[in-house]
Amino acid sequence: MIRQAKEQDTGIVHDIVCKTMERAYSSCYAPEVIDYFRDYHSMDNICNDISNGDTYIIEVDGKCVGTGSHHGNYISRVFIHPDFQGHGYGTEIMEYLEKLILDEHESVFLHSSITGYQFYLDHGYSEKETINAPVADDAVFRYTIMEKNKHDYYKLNFNE
């Protein structure tokens, strides 16, 4: 079940984000980049997104296993707890967020980390631009701006 996150979900959303980053990002990003991610996905930022009605969680048997947010036509903070990855929950929350967005916009954008890049390609996103953003000293945060338009969404999901 996917539902809009509530203020009391802030801690669990933060926990899912941190656990996922610890497991997935340590092999491909410098510690300074991971610190940047931690700051970006702080409790305050998560709480603000929840307060704005922009954050959703996916529950399985009453347990929160993943999260995703959107701002206008931009998807952000999609994380599935490492213990629940590989069961289709990432696809489920992405499709939910895409439908919300594409009901009102012509396309959806996101910034993909190195670890999410193939997932987004497999789900019909195309690469628009790769950015190498310095975050500290010699550390660089590499991410890709990706897009899926309404036509591709309906073609993939409804064989139109």
PDB file of N, CA and C in Angstrom, residues 15-106:
ATOM      1  N   ASP A  15      15.421   6.997   8.403  1.00  0.00           N
ATOM      2  CA  ASP A  15      16.129   5.737   8.644  1.00  0.00           C
ATOM      3  C   ASP A  15      16.287   4.939   7.347  1.00  0.00           C
ATOM      4  N   ILE A  16      15.236   4.852   6.548  1.00  0.00           N
ATOM      5  CA  ILE A  16      15.308   4.129   5.274  1.00  0.00           C
ATOM      6  C   ILE A  16      16.328   4.782   4.355  1.00  0.00           C
ATOM      7  N   VAL A  17      16.294   6.106   4.264  1.00  0.00           N
ATOM      8  CA  VAL A  17      17.232   6.831   3.407  1.00  0.00           C
ATOM      9  C   VAL A  17      18.665   6.564   3.855  1.00  0.00           C
ATOM     10  N   CYS A  18      18.936   6.689   5.145  1.00  0.00           N
ATOM     11  CA  CYS A  18      20.305   6.507   5.657  1.00  0.00           C
ATOM     12  C   CYS A  18      20.802   5.073   5.473  1.00  0.00           C
ATOM     13  N   LYS A  19      19.971   4.104   5.789  1.00  0.00           N
ATOM     14  CA  LYS A  19      20.381   2.697   5.638  1.00  0.00           C
ATOM     15  C   LYS A  19      20.655   2.352   4.167  1.00  0.00           C
ATOM     16  N   THR A  20      19.831   2.877   3.283  1.00  0.00           N
ATOM     17  CA  THR A  20      20.023   2.613   1.859  1.00  0.00           C
ATOM     18  C   THR A  20      21.308   3.269   1.366  1.00  0.00           C
ATOM     19  N   MET A  21      21.542   4.513   1.773  1.00  0.00           N
ATOM     20  CA  MET A  21      22.769   5.196   1.357  1.00  0.00           C
ATOM     21  C   MET A  21      24.000   4.470   1.880  1.00  0.00           C
ATOM     22  N   GLU A  22      23.978   4.058   3.143  1.00  0.00           N
ATOM     23  CA  GLU A  22      25.126   3.355   3.727  1.00  0.00           C
ATOM     24  C   GLU A  22      25.474   2.112   2.919  1.00  0.00           C
ATOM     25  N   ARG A  23      24.461   1.368   2.536  1.00  0.00           N
ATOM     26  CA  ARG A  23      24.706   0.108   1.843  1.00  0.00           C
ATOM     27  C   ARG A  23      25.044   0.316   0.372  1.00  0.00           C
ATOM     28  N   ALA A  24      24.351   1.222  -0.290  1.00  0.00           N
ATOM     29  CA  ALA A  24      24.500   1.346  -1.744  1.00  0.00           C
ATOM     30  C   ALA A  24      25.571   2.336  -2.189  1.00  0.00           C
ATOM     31  N   TYR A  25      25.756   3.403  -1.450  1.00  0.00           N
ATOM     32  CA  TYR A  25      26.611   4.483  -1.941  1.00  0.00           C
ATOM     33  C   TYR A  25      28.079   4.342  -1.560  1.00  0.00           C
ATOM     34  N   SER A  26      28.384   3.600  -0.520  1.00  0.00           N
ATOM     35  CA  SER A  26      29.763   3.556  -0.031  1.00  0.00           C
ATOM     36  C   SER A  26      30.731   2.962  -1.044  1.00  0.00           C
ATOM     37  N   SER A  27      30.247   2.136  -1.953  1.00  0.00           N
ATOM     38  CA  SER A  27      31.142   1.525  -2.933  1.00  0.00           C
ATOM     39  C   SER A  27      31.390   2.409  -4.156  1.00  0.00           C
ATOM     40  N   CYS A  28      30.607   3.476  -4.332  1.00  0.00           N
ATOM     41  CA  CYS A  28      30.766   4.267  -5.558  1.00  0.00           C
ATOM     42  C   CYS A  28      30.924   5.769  -5.326  1.00  0.00           C
ATOM     43  N   TYR A  29      30.789   6.211  -4.090  1.00  0.00           N
ATOM     44  CA  TYR A  29      30.946   7.636  -3.811  1.00  0.00           C
ATOM     45  C   TYR A  29      31.944   7.842  -2.670  1.00  0.00           C
ATOM     46  N   ALA A  30      32.665   8.955  -2.752  1.00  0.00           N
ATOM     47  CA  ALA A  30      33.602   9.331  -1.691  1.00  0.00           C
ATOM     48  C   ALA A  30      32.832   9.680  -0.420  1.00  0.00           C
ATOM     49  N   PRO A  31      33.460   9.540   0.743  1.00  0.00           N
ATOM     50  CA  PRO A  31      32.785   9.878   2.002  1.00  0.00           C
ATOM     51  C   PRO A  31      32.229  11.301   2.026  1.00  0.00           C
ATOM     52  N   GLU A  32      32.904  12.241   1.384  1.00  0.00           N
ATOM     53  CA  GLU A  32      32.415  13.623   1.346  1.00  0.00           C
ATOM     54  C   GLU A  32      31.097  13.733   0.571  1.00  0.00           C
ATOM     55  N   VAL A  33      30.937  12.921  -0.452  1.00  0.00           N
ATOM     56  CA  VAL A  33      29.704  12.923  -1.226  1.00  0.00           C
ATOM     57  C   VAL A  33      28.574  12.314  -0.388  1.00  0.00           C
ATOM     58  N   ILE A  34      28.887  11.257   0.337  1.00  0.00           N
ATOM     59  CA  ILE A  34      27.885  10.641   1.212  1.00  0.00           C
ATOM     60  C   ILE A  34      27.466  11.628   2.299  1.00  0.00           C
ATOM     61  N   ASP A  35      28.409  12.397   2.836  1.00  0.00           N
ATOM     62  CA  ASP A  35      28.065  13.448   3.800  1.00  0.00           C
ATOM     63  C   ASP A  35      27.130  14.484   3.165  1.00  0.00           C
ATOM     64  N   TYR A  36      27.397  14.835   1.901  1.00  0.00           N
ATOM     65  CA  TYR A  36      26.523  15.762   1.186  1.00  0.00           C
ATOM     66  C   TYR A  36      25.107  15.192   1.119  1.00  0.00           C
ATOM     67  N   PHE A  37      24.988  13.901   0.767  1.00  0.00           N
ATOM     68  CA  PHE A  37      23.676  13.246   0.712  1.00  0.00           C
ATOM     69  C   PHE A  37      22.984  13.283   2.073  1.00  0.00           C
ATOM     70  N   ARG A  38      23.733  13.012   3.136  1.00  0.00           N
ATOM     71  CA  ARG A  38      23.144  13.020   4.483  1.00  0.00           C
ATOM     72  C   ARG A  38      22.589  14.404   4.816  1.00  0.00           C
ATOM     73  N   ASP A  39      23.335  15.440   4.459  1.00  0.00           N
ATOM     74  CA  ASP A  39      22.858  16.806   4.702  1.00  0.00           C
ATOM     75  C   ASP A  39      21.614  17.100   3.863  1.00  0.00           C
ATOM     76  N   TYR A  40      21.644  16.693   2.615  1.00  0.00           N
ATOM     77  CA  TYR A  40      20.529  16.944   1.703  1.00  0.00           C
ATOM     78  C   TYR A  40      19.261  16.226   2.174  1.00  0.00           C
ATOM     79  N   HIS A  41      19.430  15.027   2.711  1.00  0.00           N
ATOM     80  CA  HIS A  41      18.300  14.225   3.178  1.00  0.00           C
ATOM     81  C   HIS A  41      18.201  14.268   4.705  1.00  0.00           C
ATOM     82  N   SER A  42      18.390  15.442   5.255  1.00  0.00           N
ATOM     83  CA  SER A  42      18.334  15.617   6.707  1.00  0.00           C
ATOM     84  C   SER A  42      16.909  15.431   7.223  1.00  0.00           C
ATOM     85  N   MET A  43      16.808  15.230   8.534  1.00  0.00           N
ATOM     86  CA  MET A  43      15.478  15.120   9.157  1.00  0.00           C
ATOM     87  C   MET A  43      14.645  16.360   8.844  1.00  0.00           C
ATOM     88  N   ASP A  44      15.258  17.547   8.913  1.00  0.00           N
ATOM     89  CA  ASP A  44      14.519  18.787   8.639  1.00  0.00           C
ATOM     90  C   ASP A  44      13.985  18.819   7.207  1.00  0.00           C
ATOM     91  N   ASN A  45      14.817  18.448   6.229  1.00  0.00           N
ATOM     92  CA  ASN A  45      14.373  18.458   4.839  1.00  0.00           C
ATOM     93  C   ASN A  45      13.270  17.433   4.600  1.00  0.00           C
ATOM     94  N   ILE A  46      13.412  16.259   5.201  1.00  0.00           N
ATOM     95  CA  ILE A  46      12.372  15.236   5.071  1.00  0.00           C
ATOM     96  C   ILE A  46      11.076  15.730   5.710  1.00  0.00           C
ATOM     97  N   CYS A  47      11.181  16.314   6.898  1.00  0.00           N
ATOM     98  CA  CYS A  47       9.998  16.830   7.598  1.00  0.00           C
ATOM     99  C   CYS A  47       9.305  17.911   6.763  1.00  0.00           C
ATOM    100  N   ASN A  48      10.087  18.791   6.142  1.00  0.00           N
ATOM    101  CA  ASN A  48       9.514  19.834   5.286  1.00  0.00           C
ATOM    102  C   ASN A  48       8.754  19.235   4.102  1.00  0.00           C
ATOM    103  N   ASP A  49       9.351  18.226   3.461  1.00  0.00           N
ATOM    104  CA  ASP A  49       8.681  17.595   2.330  1.00  0.00           C
ATOM    105  C   ASP A  49       7.395  16.896   2.759  1.00  0.00           C
ATOM    106  N   ILE A  50       7.428  16.259   3.927  1.00  0.00           N
ATOM    107  CA  ILE A  50       6.223  15.612   4.441  1.00  0.00           C
ATOM    108  C   ILE A  50       5.156  16.670   4.739  1.00  0.00           C
ATOM    109  N   SER A  51       5.558  17.765   5.379  1.00  0.00           N
ATOM    110  CA  SER A  51       4.619  18.845   5.706  1.00  0.00           C
ATOM    111  C   SER A  51       3.980  19.443   4.458  1.00  0.00           C
ATOM    112  N   ASN A  52       4.742  19.495   3.365  1.00  0.00           N
ATOM    113  CA  ASN A  52       4.230  20.036   2.101  1.00  0.00           C
ATOM    114  C   ASN A  52       3.364  19.037   1.337  1.00  0.00           C
ATOM    115  N   GLY A  53       3.248  17.808   1.851  1.00  0.00           N
ATOM    116  CA  GLY A  53       2.442  16.793   1.181  1.00  0.00           C
ATOM    117  C   GLY A  53       3.128  16.163  -0.012  1.00  0.00           C
ATOM    118  N   ASP A  54       4.457  16.265  -0.058  1.00  0.00           N
ATOM    119  CA  ASP A  54       5.218  15.806  -1.218  1.00  0.00           C
ATOM    120  C   ASP A  54       5.805  14.405  -1.072  1.00  0.00           C
ATOM    121  N   THR A  55       5.656  13.777   0.082  1.00  0.00           N
ATOM    122  CA  THR A  55       6.335  12.511   0.359  1.00  0.00           C
ATOM    123  C   THR A  55       5.329  11.389   0.568  1.00  0.00           C
ATOM    124  N   TYR A  56       5.674  10.237   0.021  1.00  0.00           N
ATOM    125  CA  TYR A  56       4.839   9.046   0.112  1.00  0.00           C
ATOM    126  C   TYR A  56       5.678   7.898   0.653  1.00  0.00           C
ATOM    127  N   ILE A  57       4.995   6.947   1.279  1.00  0.00           N
ATOM    128  CA  ILE A  57       5.690   5.751   1.746  1.00  0.00           C
ATOM    129  C   ILE A  57       4.954   4.531   1.217  1.00  0.00           C
ATOM    130  N   ILE A  58       5.714   3.467   1.081  1.00  0.00           N
ATOM    131  CA  ILE A  58       5.126   2.197   0.680  1.00  0.00           C
ATOM    132  C   ILE A  58       5.222   1.264   1.878  1.00  0.00           C
ATOM    133  N   GLU A  59       4.081   0.688   2.228  1.00  0.00           N
ATOM    134  CA  GLU A  59       4.001  -0.209   3.376  1.00  0.00           C
ATOM    135  C   GLU A  59       3.696  -1.631   2.899  1.00  0.00           C
ATOM    136  N   VAL A  60       4.312  -2.576   3.571  1.00  0.00           N
ATOM    137  CA  VAL A  60       4.053  -3.990   3.339  1.00  0.00           C
ATOM    138  C   VAL A  60       3.787  -4.608   4.700  1.00  0.00           C
ATOM    139  N   ASP A  61       2.626  -5.199   4.856  1.00  0.00           N
ATOM    140  CA  ASP A  61       2.229  -5.789   6.141  1.00  0.00           C
ATOM    141  C   ASP A  61       2.382  -4.797   7.290  1.00  0.00           C
ATOM    142  N   GLY A  62       2.013  -3.530   7.025  1.00  0.00           N
ATOM    143  CA  GLY A  62       2.056  -2.493   8.048  1.00  0.00           C
ATOM    144  C   GLY A  62       3.430  -1.920   8.325  1.00  0.00           C
ATOM    145  N   LYS A  63       4.458  -2.365   7.599  1.00  0.00           N
ATOM    146  CA  LYS A  63       5.821  -1.881   7.810  1.00  0.00           C
ATOM    147  C   LYS A  63       6.243  -1.015   6.632  1.00  0.00           C
ATOM    148  N   CYS A  64       6.793   0.146   6.934  1.00  0.00           N
ATOM    149  CA  CYS A  64       7.281   1.058   5.894  1.00  0.00           C
ATOM    150  C   CYS A  64       8.576   0.481   5.306  1.00  0.00           C
ATOM    151  N   VAL A  65       8.562   0.211   4.000  1.00  0.00           N
ATOM    152  CA  VAL A  65       9.730  -0.388   3.353  1.00  0.00           C
ATOM    153  C   VAL A  65      10.388   0.541   2.331  1.00  0.00           C
ATOM    154  N   GLY A  66       9.716   1.651   1.994  1.00  0.00           N
ATOM    155  CA  GLY A  66      10.284   2.553   1.009  1.00  0.00           C
ATOM    156  C   GLY A  66       9.601   3.896   1.015  1.00  0.00           C
ATOM    157  N   THR A  67      10.206   4.815   0.281  1.00  0.00           N
ATOM    158  CA  THR A  67       9.699   6.184   0.240  1.00  0.00           C
ATOM    159  C   THR A  67      10.026   6.822  -1.102  1.00  0.00           C
ATOM    160  N   GLY A  68       9.270   7.856  -1.425  1.00  0.00           N
ATOM    161  CA  GLY A  68       9.523   8.655  -2.616  1.00  0.00           C
ATOM    162  C   GLY A  68       8.829   9.999  -2.467  1.00  0.00           C
ATOM    163  N   SER A  69       9.420  11.020  -3.053  1.00  0.00           N
ATOM    164  CA  SER A  69       8.858  12.368  -2.976  1.00  0.00           C
ATOM    165  C   SER A  69       8.788  12.969  -4.374  1.00  0.00           C
ATOM    166  N   HIS A  70       7.984  14.001  -4.497  1.00  0.00           N
ATOM    167  CA  HIS A  70       7.974  14.763  -5.751  1.00  0.00           C
ATOM    168  C   HIS A  70       7.684  16.221  -5.432  1.00  0.00           C
ATOM    169  N   HIS A  71       8.194  17.070  -6.294  1.00  0.00           N
ATOM    170  CA  HIS A  71       7.971  18.517  -6.230  1.00  0.00           C
ATOM    171  C   HIS A  71       7.610  18.922  -7.651  1.00  0.00           C
ATOM    172  N   GLY A  72       6.355  19.239  -7.875  1.00  0.00           N
ATOM    173  CA  GLY A  72       5.930  19.529  -9.246  1.00  0.00           C
ATOM    174  C   GLY A  72       6.152  18.298 -10.101  1.00  0.00           C
ATOM    175  N   ASN A  73       6.944  18.436 -11.161  1.00  0.00           N
ATOM    176  CA  ASN A  73       7.203  17.282 -12.020  1.00  0.00           C
ATOM    177  C   ASN A  73       8.595  16.674 -11.797  1.00  0.00           C
ATOM    178  N   TYR A  74       9.136  16.881 -10.613  1.00  0.00           N
ATOM    179  CA  TYR A  74      10.458  16.372 -10.256  1.00  0.00           C
ATOM    180  C   TYR A  74      10.329  15.318  -9.160  1.00  0.00           C
ATOM    181  N   ILE A  75      10.832  14.109  -9.428  1.00  0.00           N
ATOM    182  CA  ILE A  75      10.834  13.033  -8.432  1.00  0.00           C
ATOM    183  C   ILE A  75      12.154  13.077  -7.675  1.00  0.00           C
ATOM    184  N   SER A  76      12.056  12.919  -6.357  1.00  0.00           N
ATOM    185  CA  SER A  76      13.266  12.904  -5.530  1.00  0.00           C
ATOM    186  C   SER A  76      13.117  11.885  -4.401  1.00  0.00           C
ATOM    187  N   ARG A  77      14.219  11.625  -3.776  1.00  0.00           N
ATOM    188  CA  ARG A  77      14.289  10.806  -2.571  1.00  0.00           C
ATOM    189  C   ARG A  77      13.508   9.497  -2.688  1.00  0.00           C
ATOM    190  N   VAL A  78      13.806   8.732  -3.727  1.00  0.00           N
ATOM    191  CA  VAL A  78      13.228   7.395  -3.854  1.00  0.00           C
ATOM    192  C   VAL A  78      14.233   6.411  -3.269  1.00  0.00           C
ATOM    193  N   PHE A  79      13.828   5.785  -2.180  1.00  0.00           N
ATOM    194  CA  PHE A  79      14.685   4.816  -1.504  1.00  0.00           C
ATOM    195  C   PHE A  79      13.841   3.643  -1.023  1.00  0.00           C
ATOM    196  N   ILE A  80      14.359   2.447  -1.230  1.00  0.00           N
ATOM    197  CA  ILE A  80      13.748   1.234  -0.698  1.00  0.00           C
ATOM    198  C   ILE A  80      14.745   0.656   0.303  1.00  0.00           C
ATOM    199  N   HIS A  81      14.269   0.325   1.500  1.00  0.00           N
ATOM    200  CA  HIS A  81      15.135  -0.248   2.530  1.00  0.00           C
ATOM    201  C   HIS A  81      15.894  -1.433   1.928  1.00  0.00           C
ATOM    202  N   PRO A  82      17.193  -1.534   2.197  1.00  0.00           N
ATOM    203  CA  PRO A  82      17.999  -2.609   1.601  1.00  0.00           C
ATOM    204  C   PRO A  82      17.429  -4.014   1.811  1.00  0.00           C
ATOM    205  N   ASP A  83      16.787  -4.257   2.931  1.00  0.00           N
ATOM    206  CA  ASP A  83      16.227  -5.589   3.193  1.00  0.00           C
ATOM    207  C   ASP A  83      15.015  -5.909   2.321  1.00  0.00           C
ATOM    208  N   PHE A  84      14.476  -4.902   1.634  1.00  0.00           N
ATOM    209  CA  PHE A  84      13.271  -5.097   0.828  1.00  0.00           C
ATOM    210  C   PHE A  84      13.495  -4.808  -0.648  1.00  0.00           C
ATOM    211  N   GLN A  85      14.732  -4.605  -1.048  1.00  0.00           N
ATOM    212  CA  GLN A  85      15.020  -4.353  -2.454  1.00  0.00           C
ATOM    213  C   GLN A  85      14.902  -5.645  -3.255  1.00  0.00           C
ATOM    214  N   GLY A  86      14.586  -5.499  -4.532  1.00  0.00           N
ATOM    215  CA  GLY A  86      14.484  -6.646  -5.411  1.00  0.00           C
ATOM    216  C   GLY A  86      13.120  -7.311  -5.419  1.00  0.00           C
ATOM    217  N   HIS A  87      12.129  -6.664  -4.812  1.00  0.00           N
ATOM    218  CA  HIS A  87      10.774  -7.221  -4.763  1.00  0.00           C
ATOM    219  C   HIS A  87       9.769  -6.380  -5.544  1.00  0.00           C
ATOM    220  N   GLY A  88      10.237  -5.392  -6.297  1.00  0.00           N
ATOM    221  CA  GLY A  88       9.349  -4.571  -7.113  1.00  0.00           C
ATOM    222  C   GLY A  88       8.806  -3.336  -6.418  1.00  0.00           C
ATOM    223  N   TYR A  89       9.226  -3.072  -5.181  1.00  0.00           N
ATOM    224  CA  TYR A  89       8.693  -1.915  -4.454  1.00  0.00           C
ATOM    225  C   TYR A  89       9.183  -0.598  -5.048  1.00  0.00           C
ATOM    226  N   GLY A  90      10.409  -0.576  -5.562  1.00  0.00           N
ATOM    227  CA  GLY A  90      10.911   0.634  -6.223  1.00  0.00           C
ATOM    228  C   GLY A  90      10.090   0.963  -7.454  1.00  0.00           C
ATOM    229  N   THR A  91       9.790  -0.061  -8.237  1.00  0.00           N
ATOM    230  CA  THR A  91       8.946   0.126  -9.420  1.00  0.00           C
ATOM    231  C   THR A  91       7.559   0.609  -9.013  1.00  0.00           C
ATOM    232  N   GLU A  92       7.022   0.023  -7.960  1.00  0.00           N
ATOM    233  CA  GLU A  92       5.678   0.387  -7.521  1.00  0.00           C
ATOM    234  C   GLU A  92       5.586   1.850  -7.109  1.00  0.00           C
ATOM    235  N   ILE A  93       6.545   2.317  -6.326  1.00  0.00           N
ATOM    236  CA  ILE A  93       6.468   3.720  -5.877  1.00  0.00           C
ATOM    237  C   ILE A  93       6.781   4.677  -7.023  1.00  0.00           C
ATOM    238  N   MET A  94       7.678   4.273  -7.929  1.00  0.00           N
ATOM    239  CA  MET A  94       7.962   5.120  -9.086  1.00  0.00           C
ATOM    240  C   MET A  94       6.717   5.269  -9.961  1.00  0.00           C
ATOM    241  N   GLU A  95       6.038   4.180 -10.236  1.00  0.00           N
ATOM    242  CA  GLU A  95       4.840   4.258 -11.065  1.00  0.00           C
ATOM    243  C   GLU A  95       3.759   5.110 -10.405  1.00  0.00           C
ATOM    244  N   TYR A  96       3.657   5.022  -9.101  1.00  0.00           N
ATOM    245  CA  TYR A  96       2.685   5.837  -8.363  1.00  0.00           C
ATOM    246  C   TYR A  96       3.011   7.322  -8.516  1.00  0.00           C
ATOM    247  N   LEU A  97       4.282   7.679  -8.278  1.00  0.00           N
ATOM    248  CA  LEU A  97       4.699   9.079  -8.391  1.00  0.00           C
ATOM    249  C   LEU A  97       4.569   9.584  -9.832  1.00  0.00           C
ATOM    250  N   GLU A  98       4.947   8.745 -10.796  1.00  0.00           N
ATOM    251  CA  GLU A  98       4.832   9.147 -12.199  1.00  0.00           C
ATOM    252  C   GLU A  98       3.380   9.448 -12.574  1.00  0.00           C
ATOM    253  N   LYS A  99       2.470   8.604 -12.142  1.00  0.00           N
ATOM    254  CA  LYS A  99       1.055   8.835 -12.462  1.00  0.00           C
ATOM    255  C   LYS A  99       0.575  10.153 -11.860  1.00  0.00           C
ATOM    256  N   LEU A 100       0.939  10.412 -10.589  1.00  0.00           N
ATOM    257  CA  LEU A 100       0.565  11.689  -9.967  1.00  0.00           C
ATOM    258  C   LEU A 100       1.063  12.865 -10.805  1.00  0.00           C
ATOM    259  N   ILE A 101       2.302  12.787 -11.213  1.00  0.00           N
ATOM    260  CA  ILE A 101       2.931  13.889 -11.948  1.00  0.00           C
ATOM    261  C   ILE A 101       2.353  14.021 -13.355  1.00  0.00           C
ATOM    262  N   LEU A 102       2.261  12.895 -14.060  1.00  0.00           N
ATOM    263  CA  LEU A 102       1.862  12.961 -15.470  1.00  0.00           C
ATOM    264  C   LEU A 102       0.379  13.210 -15.662  1.00  0.00           C
ATOM    265  N   ASP A 103      -0.387  13.166 -14.601  1.00  0.00           N
ATOM    266  CA  ASP A 103      -1.776  13.618 -14.678  1.00  0.00           C
ATOM    267  C   ASP A 103      -1.846  15.132 -14.836  1.00  0.00           C
ATOM    268  N   GLU A 104      -0.754  15.830 -14.470  1.00  0.00           N
ATOM    269  CA  GLU A 104      -0.747  17.297 -14.524  1.00  0.00           C
ATOM    270  C   GLU A 104       0.359  17.897 -15.387  1.00  0.00           C
ATOM    271  N   HIS A 105       1.376  17.093 -15.734  1.00  0.00           N
ATOM    272  CA  HIS A 105       2.541  17.611 -16.464  1.00  0.00           C
ATOM    273  C   HIS A 105       2.821  16.735 -17.686  1.00  0.00           C
ATOM    274  N   GLU A 106       3.566  17.273 -18.625  1.00  0.00           N
ATOM    275  CA  GLU A 106       3.912  16.539 -19.847  1.00  0.00           C
ATOM    276  C   GLU A 106       5.103  15.599 -19.676  1.00  0.00           C
TER     277      GLU A 106
END
